[in-house]
Structure formats: C-alpha cells, structure tokens
Coordinates of C-alpha atoms in Angstrom, one line a residue:
X15 CA 25.9 50.1 -81.0
X16 CA 29.4 51.1 -82.3
X17 CA 32.3 50.5 -80.0
X18 CA 32.8 53.6 -77.9
X19 CA 36.0 55.6 -78.0
X20 CA 38.0 56.2 -74.8
X21 CA 37.3 59.6 -73.2
X22 CA 40.6 61.4 -72.9
X23 CA 41.8 62.3 -69.4
X24 CA 39.5 59.8 -67.7
X25 CA 41.7 56.6 -67.2
X26 CA 40.2 53.2 -66.6
X27 CA 42.5 50.4 -65.7
X28 CA 42.1 46.7 -66.8
X29 CA 41.8 44.3 -63.8
X30 CA 45.6 43.7 -63.5
X31 CA 46.2 47.5 -63.3
X32 CA 43.4 47.8 -60.8
X33 CA 45.0 45.2 -58.6
X34 CA 48.2 47.2 -58.6
X35 CA 46.3 50.3 -57.7
X36 CA 44.5 48.5 -54.8
X37 CA 47.8 47.3 -53.4
X38 CA 49.1 50.9 -53.4
X39 CA 45.9 52.0 -51.7
X40 CA 46.3 49.2 -49.0
X41 CA 49.8 50.5 -48.3
X42 CA 48.6 54.1 -48.0
X43 CA 45.7 53.2 -45.7
X44 CA 47.9 50.9 -43.5
X45 CA 50.7 53.5 -43.2
X46 CA 48.3 56.4 -42.5
X47 CA 46.5 54.5 -39.8
X48 CA 49.7 53.4 -38.2
X49 CA 50.4 57.1 -37.7
X50 CA 47.0 57.8 -36.2
X51 CA 45.2 59.3 -39.2
X52 CA 41.5 58.8 -39.3
X53 CA 39.7 58.3 -42.6
X54 CA 37.0 60.7 -43.8
X55 CA 35.2 61.2 -47.1
X56 CA 33.7 64.5 -48.4
X57 CA 31.1 65.1 -51.0
X58 CA 32.1 65.3 -54.7
X59 CA 30.7 68.8 -55.1
X60 CA 31.3 72.1 -53.4
X61 CA 29.8 75.5 -54.0
X62 CA 31.6 77.6 -56.5
X63 CA 32.2 80.2 -53.9
X64 CA 34.1 77.7 -51.8
X65 CA 36.1 76.3 -54.7
X66 CA 37.2 79.7 -56.0
X67 CA 37.9 81.7 -52.9
X68 CA 41.6 80.7 -52.8
X69 CA 43.9 80.6 -55.7
X70 CA 43.3 81.1 -59.4
X71 CA 41.8 77.8 -60.5
X72 CA 38.4 78.9 -61.9
X73 CA 39.3 77.7 -65.4
X74 CA 39.9 74.1 -64.2
X75 CA 36.6 73.7 -62.3
X76 CA 33.9 71.5 -63.7
X77 CA 30.5 73.1 -63.1
X78 CA 27.6 70.8 -62.1
X79 CA 24.1 71.6 -63.2
X80 CA 20.9 69.6 -63.7
X81 CA 20.1 68.8 -67.3
X82 CA 16.5 70.1 -67.0
X83 CA 17.2 72.9 -64.5
X84 CA 14.4 75.5 -64.5
X85 CA 16.0 78.7 -65.8
X86 CA 13.2 80.7 -64.2
X87 CA 14.1 79.2 -60.8
X88 CA 17.9 79.0 -60.7
X89 CA 19.6 76.7 -58.3
X90 CA 20.2 78.1 -54.9
X91 CA 24.0 77.5 -55.1
X92 CA 26.3 77.1 -58.1
X93 CA 28.1 73.8 -57.7
X94 CA 31.4 72.4 -59.0
X95 CA 33.3 69.2 -58.7
X96 CA 36.2 69.5 -56.3
X97 CA 39.6 69.9 -57.9
X98 CA 41.6 68.8 -54.9
X99 CA 40.8 67.5 -51.4
X100 CA 42.3 70.4 -49.4
X101 CA 39.6 72.9 -50.1
X102 CA 36.7 70.5 -49.2
X103 CA 38.6 69.4 -46.1
X104 CA 38.8 73.1 -44.9
X105 CA 35.0 73.3 -45.3
X106 CA 34.6 70.0 -43.5
X107 CA 36.6 71.2 -40.5
X108 CA 34.6 74.4 -40.2
X109 CA 31.3 72.5 -40.3
X110 CA 32.4 69.8 -37.9
X111 CA 34.8 71.7 -35.6
X112 CA 32.6 71.1 -32.5
X113 CA 32.8 67.3 -33.0
X114 CA 36.6 67.1 -33.7
X115 CA 39.5 66.7 -31.3
X116 CA 42.5 68.9 -32.2
X117 CA 45.1 68.5 -33.5
X118 CA 42.9 66.5 -36.0
X119 CA 44.7 64.0 -38.1
X120 CA 42.8 62.8 -41.2
X121 CA 43.5 60.9 -44.4
X122 CA 41.3 61.0 -47.4
X123 CA 41.4 59.0 -50.7
X124 CA 39.0 60.1 -53.4
X125 CA 38.6 61.1 -57.0
X126 CA 39.1 64.7 -58.0
X127 CA 38.4 66.5 -61.3
X128 CA 40.3 69.2 -63.2
X129 CA 39.4 70.6 -66.6
X130 CA 43.0 70.7 -67.9
X131 CA 44.5 69.4 -71.1
X132 CA 45.2 65.6 -70.7
X133 CA 48.8 64.4 -71.2
X134 CA 51.0 61.8 -69.6
X135 CA 50.6 61.9 -65.9
X136 CA 47.9 64.6 -66.0
X137 CA 44.2 63.6 -66.1
X138 CA 40.8 65.2 -65.9
X139 CA 39.7 62.6 -63.3
X140 CA 42.2 61.0 -61.0
X141 CA 42.5 59.5 -57.6
X142 CA 44.3 61.4 -54.9
X143 CA 45.3 60.5 -51.3
X144 CA 45.8 63.3 -48.7
X145 CA 46.9 63.5 -45.1
X146 CA 46.5 66.6 -43.0
X147 CA 47.1 67.6 -39.4
X148 CA 45.0 70.6 -38.4
X149 CA 45.1 72.5 -35.1
X150 CA 42.8 75.1 -33.5
X151 CA 44.3 78.6 -33.4
X152 CA 47.9 77.2 -33.5
X153 CA 49.8 74.2 -34.7
X154 CA 53.4 73.4 -33.6
X155 CA 56.0 73.4 -36.4
X156 CA 57.2 69.9 -35.6
X157 CA 54.2 68.7 -37.6
X158 CA 55.9 70.3 -40.7
X159 CA 58.4 67.4 -40.4
X160 CA 55.9 64.7 -39.4
X161 CA 53.5 65.0 -42.3
X162 CA 56.1 64.6 -45.1
X163 CA 57.8 61.7 -43.2
X164 CA 54.5 59.8 -43.1
X165 CA 54.1 60.2 -46.9
X166 CA 57.7 59.2 -47.4
X167 CA 57.2 56.1 -45.3
X168 CA 54.3 55.0 -47.6
X169 CA 56.4 55.7 -50.7
X170 CA 59.3 53.7 -49.3
X171 CA 57.0 50.8 -48.7
X172 CA 55.9 50.9 -52.3
X173 CA 59.5 50.9 -53.3
X174 CA 60.4 47.9 -51.1
X175 CA 57.3 45.8 -51.4
X176 CA 56.2 46.6 -55.0
X177 CA 59.4 47.7 -56.7
X178 CA 58.2 51.2 -57.5
X179 CA 61.0 53.7 -58.0
X180 CA 62.4 55.5 -55.0
X181 CA 61.0 58.9 -54.0
X182 CA 62.9 62.1 -53.4
X183 CA 61.1 65.0 -51.7
X184 CA 62.1 68.6 -52.5
X185 CA 61.3 71.0 -49.7
X186 CA 61.2 74.8 -49.3
X187 CA 59.6 77.4 -47.1
X188 CA 57.3 80.1 -48.3
X189 CA 58.5 82.5 -45.6
X190 CA 62.1 82.0 -46.9
X191 CA 61.1 82.9 -50.4
X192 CA 58.7 85.7 -49.5
X193 CA 61.2 87.2 -47.1
X194 CA 63.9 87.1 -49.7
X195 CA 61.7 88.9 -52.2
X196 CA 60.6 91.5 -49.7
X197 CA 64.2 92.1 -48.9
X198 CA 64.7 92.9 -52.6
X199 CA 61.8 95.4 -52.3
X200 CA 59.2 93.3 -54.1
X201 CA 55.7 93.8 -52.8
X202 CA 53.6 91.3 -54.9
X203 CA 55.5 88.2 -53.8
X204 CA 52.8 85.8 -55.0
X205 CA 53.3 86.8 -58.6
X206 CA 57.0 86.1 -58.3
X207 CA 56.3 82.7 -56.6
X208 CA 54.0 81.7 -59.4
X209 CA 56.6 82.3 -62.0
X210 CA 59.4 80.8 -60.1
X211 CA 57.2 77.7 -59.8
X212 CA 57.8 77.2 -63.6
X213 CA 61.6 76.9 -63.1
X214 CA 61.8 73.2 -63.8
X215 CA 59.5 73.4 -66.9
X216 CA 61.0 76.5 -68.7
X217 CA 64.5 77.0 -67.1
X218 CA 66.3 79.8 -65.3
X219 CA 66.6 82.2 -68.3
X220 CA 62.9 82.0 -69.2
X221 CA 61.9 82.6 -65.5
X222 CA 64.1 85.7 -65.5
X223 CA 62.5 86.9 -68.7
X224 CA 59.0 86.5 -67.1
X225 CA 60.1 88.4 -64.0
X226 CA 61.4 91.4 -66.1
X227 CA 58.9 91.4 -68.9
X228 CA 55.6 90.6 -67.0
X229 CA 56.3 91.9 -63.6
X230 CA 58.7 94.8 -64.5
X231 CA 61.5 93.7 -62.2
X232 CA 65.0 95.0 -62.9
X233 CA 67.5 92.6 -64.4
X234 CA 69.5 92.7 -61.2
X235 CA 66.5 91.8 -59.0
X236 CA 65.3 89.1 -61.4
X237 CA 68.8 87.6 -61.3
X238 CA 68.8 87.5 -57.5
X239 CA 65.4 85.7 -57.6
X240 CA 66.7 83.2 -60.1
X241 CA 69.9 82.7 -58.1
X242 CA 67.8 81.8 -55.1
X243 CA 65.8 79.3 -57.1
X244 CA 69.0 77.6 -58.2
X245 CA 70.0 76.6 -54.7
X246 CA 69.4 72.9 -53.9
X247 CA 71.2 70.9 -51.2
X248 CA 70.8 67.6 -49.4
X249 CA 71.7 69.2 -46.1
X250 CA 71.5 72.6 -44.3
X251 CA 74.3 74.1 -46.4
X252 CA 71.6 76.0 -48.2
X253 CA 71.6 78.5 -45.3
X254 CA 75.1 79.7 -46.1
X255 CA 74.4 79.8 -49.8
X256 CA 71.2 82.0 -49.3
X257 CA 73.1 84.3 -47.0
X258 CA 75.8 84.7 -49.6
X259 CA 73.2 86.4 -51.9
X260 CA 73.3 89.4 -49.5
X261 CA 69.5 89.8 -48.9
X262 CA 68.2 90.7 -45.4
X263 CA 64.7 90.4 -44.0
X264 CA 63.1 89.2 -40.8
X265 CA 60.8 86.8 -42.6
X266 CA 63.7 85.4 -44.5
X267 CA 65.4 84.5 -41.2
X268 CA 62.3 82.7 -40.0
X269 CA 62.0 80.7 -43.2
X270 CA 65.7 79.7 -43.1
X271 CA 65.4 78.5 -39.5
X272 CA 62.2 76.6 -40.2
X273 CA 63.5 74.9 -43.3
X274 CA 66.8 74.0 -41.6
X275 CA 64.9 72.2 -38.8
X276 CA 62.9 70.2 -41.3
X277 CA 65.9 69.2 -43.4
X278 CA 68.0 68.2 -40.3
X279 CA 65.3 66.1 -38.8
X280 CA 64.6 64.4 -42.1
X281 CA 68.3 63.6 -42.5
X282 CA 68.2 61.9 -39.1
X283 CA 65.1 59.9 -39.9
X284 CA 65.2 59.2 -43.6
X285 CA 68.6 60.1 -45.0
X286 CA 68.8 60.7 -48.7
X287 CA 65.0 61.1 -49.1
X288 CA 64.7 64.9 -48.8
X289 CA 66.5 67.9 -50.2
X290 CA 66.2 71.6 -49.6
X291 CA 65.2 73.1 -53.0
X292 CA 64.7 76.9 -53.2
X293 CA 62.8 76.7 -56.5
X294 CA 59.9 74.8 -54.9
X295 CA 57.2 77.5 -54.7
X296 CA 53.7 75.9 -54.9
X297 CA 51.5 78.3 -56.9
X298 CA 48.4 78.2 -54.7
X299 CA 48.3 81.2 -52.4
X300 CA 47.0 79.4 -49.2
X301 CA 50.5 78.0 -48.4
X302 CA 52.3 80.0 -45.8
X303 CA 55.3 78.0 -44.6
X304 CA 57.0 74.7 -45.5
X305 CA 56.1 73.4 -49.0
X306 CA 56.8 70.0 -50.5
X307 CA 57.1 68.4 -54.0
X308 CA 58.1 64.8 -54.6
X309 CA 59.6 63.1 -57.7
X310 CA 60.4 59.6 -58.6
X311 CA 64.1 59.0 -59.0
X312 CA 64.7 58.2 -62.7
X313 CA 61.3 59.4 -63.7
X314 CA 61.8 63.1 -63.1
X315 CA 60.0 64.0 -66.3
X316 CA 56.8 62.9 -64.7
X317 CA 56.9 65.9 -62.4
X318 CA 55.8 66.0 -58.8
X319 CA 53.7 63.0 -57.7
X320 CA 53.2 64.2 -54.1
X321 CA 53.0 67.8 -52.9
X322 CA 51.6 70.0 -50.1
X323 CA 52.6 72.3 -47.3
X324 CA 51.8 74.4 -44.3
X325 CA 48.7 76.7 -44.4
X326 CA 47.9 79.0 -41.5
X327 CA 44.7 80.6 -42.7
X328 CA 43.0 78.2 -45.1
X329 CA 40.2 77.5 -42.6
X330 CA 38.7 80.2 -40.4
X331 CA 35.2 81.1 -39.2
X332 CA 36.2 84.7 -38.3
X333 CA 36.7 83.9 -34.7
X334 CA 38.8 80.7 -34.7
X335 CA 41.5 79.8 -37.2
X336 CA 42.4 76.3 -38.0
X337 CA 46.0 76.1 -39.3
X338 CA 47.3 72.9 -40.7
X339 CA 49.9 71.1 -42.7
X340 CA 49.1 68.5 -45.4
X341 CA 50.5 66.6 -48.2
X342 CA 48.8 64.8 -51.1
X343 CA 49.8 61.9 -53.4
X344 CA 48.4 61.8 -56.9
X345 CA 47.8 58.0 -57.0
X346 CA 46.7 58.0 -60.7
X347 CA 49.6 60.4 -61.6
X348 CA 52.0 57.9 -59.9
X349 CA 50.6 54.7 -61.4
X350 CA 48.8 55.7 -64.6
X351 CA 51.8 56.1 -67.0
X352 CA 53.5 52.9 -65.6
X353 CA 50.4 50.8 -65.9
X354 CA 49.5 52.1 -69.4
X355 CA 53.0 51.3 -70.7
X356 CA 53.1 47.9 -69.1
X357 CA 56.0 48.8 -66.8
X358 CA 54.0 47.6 -63.7
X359 CA 51.3 45.0 -63.6
X360 CA 49.8 42.2 -61.5
X361 CA 51.1 38.7 -61.6
X362 CA 47.6 37.6 -62.4
X363 CA 44.4 39.5 -63.4
X364 CA 42.1 37.8 -60.9
X365 CA 42.2 37.4 -57.1
X366 CA 41.5 33.6 -57.3
X367 CA 44.3 31.3 -56.3
X368 CA 42.3 28.2 -56.9
X369 CA 39.8 27.0 -59.5
X370 CA 37.6 24.2 -58.0
X371 CA 36.9 21.7 -60.8
X372 CA 33.4 20.4 -61.4
X373 CA 33.1 16.6 -62.1
X374 CA 29.5 17.0 -63.4
X375 CA 26.7 19.5 -63.2
X376 CA 24.9 17.0 -60.9
X377 CA 27.8 17.3 -58.3
X378 CA 28.4 21.0 -58.6
X379 CA 27.3 21.3 -54.9
X380 CA 30.4 19.3 -54.0
X381 CA 32.6 21.8 -55.7
X382 CA 30.7 24.7 -54.0
X383 CA 31.3 23.0 -50.6
X384 CA 35.0 22.8 -51.3
X385 CA 35.1 26.5 -52.4
X386 CA 33.2 27.5 -49.2
X387 CA 35.8 25.6 -47.0
X388 CA 38.7 27.3 -48.8
X389 CA 37.1 30.8 -48.6
X390 CA 36.4 30.2 -44.8
X391 CA 40.2 30.1 -44.5
X392 CA 40.7 33.2 -46.6
X393 CA 41.8 31.4 -49.7
X394 CA 40.4 33.2 -52.8
X395 CA 38.8 30.8 -55.2
X396 CA 36.1 30.2 -57.8
X397 CA 34.2 27.3 -59.1
X398 CA 34.6 26.2 -62.7
X399 CA 31.8 27.7 -64.9
X400 CA 31.2 24.4 -66.8
X401 CA 31.6 20.7 -66.1
X402 CA 34.0 20.4 -69.1
X403 CA 36.7 17.8 -69.4
X404 CA 39.3 18.4 -66.9
X405 CA 41.8 19.4 -69.6
X406 CA 39.5 22.3 -70.6
X407 CA 39.0 23.3 -67.0
X408 CA 42.8 23.5 -66.5
X409 CA 43.2 25.6 -69.7
X410 CA 40.4 27.9 -68.4
X411 CA 42.4 28.4 -65.1
X412 CA 45.6 28.9 -67.1
X413 CA 44.0 31.7 -69.2
X414 CA 42.8 33.5 -66.1
X415 CA 46.2 33.1 -64.4
X416 CA 44.9 30.9 -61.6
X417 CA 47.8 28.8 -60.3
X418 CA 45.9 25.9 -58.7
X419 CA 43.1 23.6 -59.7
X420 CA 41.2 21.5 -57.1
X421 CA 39.8 18.1 -58.0
X422 CA 37.4 16.0 -55.9
X423 CA 35.6 16.8 -52.6
X424 CA 36.8 18.1 -49.3
X425 CA 39.4 15.3 -49.3
X426 CA 40.7 15.9 -52.8
X427 CA 43.8 16.8 -54.8
X428 CA 45.4 20.2 -55.5
X429 CA 47.3 20.6 -58.8
X430 CA 49.8 23.3 -59.5
X431 CA 49.2 23.8 -63.2
X432 CA 52.5 25.6 -63.7
X433 CA 54.7 22.7 -62.5
X434 CA 52.2 19.9 -63.0
X435 CA 52.7 18.8 -59.4
X436 CA 49.5 17.3 -57.9
X437 CA 49.1 16.4 -54.2
X438 CA 46.6 15.0 -51.9
X439 CA 44.9 17.8 -50.1
X440 CA 42.4 18.5 -47.3
X441 CA 40.2 21.6 -47.8
X442 CA 40.3 22.2 -44.0
X443 CA 44.1 22.5 -43.9
X444 CA 45.7 22.9 -47.3
X445 CA 47.3 26.2 -48.2
X446 CA 48.8 27.5 -51.4
X447 CA 52.3 29.1 -51.0
X448 CA 52.2 32.5 -49.5
X449 CA 53.3 34.2 -52.8
X450 CA 50.4 32.6 -54.6
X451 CA 47.7 33.5 -52.1
X452 CA 47.2 37.0 -53.5
X453 CA 48.2 38.5 -56.9
X454 CA 51.7 40.0 -56.7
X455 CA 53.0 43.1 -58.4
X456 CA 55.5 42.7 -61.2
X457 CA 57.9 45.4 -62.5
X458 CA 59.0 45.1 -66.2
X459 CA 62.7 44.9 -66.9

C-alpha cells in the first residue's frame, strides 16, 4: 500500500503536540470546574432542520448518509455533523429542561466539522471548548461579564503556565450596533452587521463600499456605520465617542449602558485584558446582546481564537424561553499553527519519566515489580522492551526523551541519563524532580 497523503483540513498531531493539547485541555477543564461548570457531551450529528434554522451556514454543513441507504425508503431525518457546539447545546437544553437546574452552567469539549477552505488556523475538523450559562425565561446581565472572565482566566493560565501569548478580548453589544443602525433609518440591521464583521479582513473603505453597493445605503449613512466600527477603547470612553456621532435610539442607549458595565467590571477584575471594540459584530443572527472576540497579542493575523455572546432566543419550546450567554475557544485554531511550525512542543514525546532496565529476560518480572511500585506512586514509567546491554537500554531511553533509567530491583539505582548522576534508590520512596515527573511545554525562541 502506498503511503497515504494527508487530508487537508483534518489535523493530526504527533505525540509531542498531543501532549501540549492535553495540557491545554487540563487547564480548561480545571478552570471551568473551579467556576462551577458541569461537563456534558452531545452527539456528533443533528438533524439538518436543527443545524440550519439559525444563521446562513448551510454551505458549511457536512451531510451524513449511509453508504447503502435505500433510495426507495429514505431516512426519516436528514442528518449533518454539527458545525459548532452552541446549536446542539440549545437542542440539549430543550430536551432535558425538566432535569436541569437553572441557571445551568455547562462546559463542553468536542470535535466540530465545517466544510470550508482549509488555511492556517482554519480547519474542517477541529476541537472546540465551550462554556454557557443558560437561564429559564430570564438571565441576569451580570453573567455577560462572568462568562468572558472565566475564559480569560483559562487563557491567562495558559500564558503563565505554558508560555502561550497573552489574550486580548474585544467586546461589543449587538443592541448598541443595532440601535445605532436603526437610529440611521436602517431596517435590515443584520445585513449591515454581517458586512461590518469583515472590517478587520478588508478594511474600512471596502466595508463602506459593500454597504453602498450591496445594501444601497447612502454614502453619508455608510460613513456613519464605518465611523462607529472604528471606535475601540480600553475603557468606557467609547460612550462619549459614540455619542459624538449624533445618532439617537432607545436600543442604542441600552447597548451603551450594557457594554459600559461589562468593560468597567472587566477593568476592575482583569485590567488590560478587554477592550470595547465597535467593529465586533459576530455574523450569526442568534446573538442579541454582548458579543466577544479574542486575539493573541502578537499573533493578530491568526484572527479570533475565542468568541461568543448573549443570545436571548436561541432555545425556546414555544412556551418557555431559555436565554443564555456563552463563549467558545477554538482549541485547534489556537494550537494548530504553533504546533505545526514547532513554536510550541512538549519537552519529551512520551509520558514516561523512568525506563526500568531489564537485566535478563529471565528476570523481567523483577523489572515489572519495580515499575508497578513506581506507578503505584503515580510515577509514569515503562519497562525496557529488550534485555539489551545497559548502554543500548540507556540509548533507547535517550531516543524517547525519558530522563531516568532504573537499574536493579526494588532497592536499586536511578540514573539521570542527562547528567550521568546515579544514586541509590528505593522504589517505595524515590521521586524524580517535579519538573521531570510529567512532560513540560516548551516555547521556541
């Protein structure tokens, strides 16, 4: 069989990259659970009706069909792979509302699939981590601050513990933008939002051209929309700048007040990690309030690695509405480019801290006994695959990045093969240095 070619858009990390990914997942899980979020997992497929009822994403959905489906007896439901975790979560809430306590706090880490053109930071299959807080009929606005602060806490841990770049979150409010547009006499505000959402990619002049040429807005109105999108401040001074544009609307007032509260609270809690940015729009139409997008400082070309917002009507059974606020992190989007370029890796590609040497095949059970004693004390280890000369076993450990080799029985010797130091050791008490117990994460440069 010929060597298979990689499938574009479906990344697979080598063991060292996977170790980095798992460290990030550990940080996410620990941070989310510290804030009271419970873990759930939803199925990979949803009905096409569910997947396409909100937002224009039909071209990105992978449809799922059986290879030998009977055309004469079509499937009861057309199915597709979920393209995010928010839509399946809304369905999950509706199905299980009677068993959930509200406000319901959940986190979810799963693969998602999107049929888009692969490029750096964008994939067809990728890992996503979401948190959401959902209420029944109502949800206080203070959760609009809590959700992003939880994600920022996780990203800050990645910066401090793993050396990843710092994160900066850009925040806006859909009511602010929609109220501004309505104050200008625009009725189809979603169409404007979807074009303003391209501001960072194509620039102010190109956005203005889209607004005039595609939506038929006057040059004056388009200029006001672009002027709003250009406002970005690290504090609540954005309020005065928006007011200076001379637009009046009740919804605009609501949005300004809500965004001001979020920015002021964030500046008290995590100064320097959040800015008010009027060009943040979020193209999906289920967002109704605060919206978030997050970039890595120094890696802005990568785009947003974490985004989300408030949605007041994503989930409803016709009688009860379940409003919520959520934010997701594209784990593969965050790590994929850095791992592929070798900018971040693990200090070794195996979890083993110790290789237990084998004197002879006849005494392999002694080595296995040592390994069992070390594992009982949570020391990752493995037994040498062959009873080679000790020099070969040491070289085997070196090739795998294993820092220590154990010689003898339970009362034996532990050798640090990097320094050459070898000490008497008891398998019931010896410990490797803390930094060697698990693979670390290394940042290039």
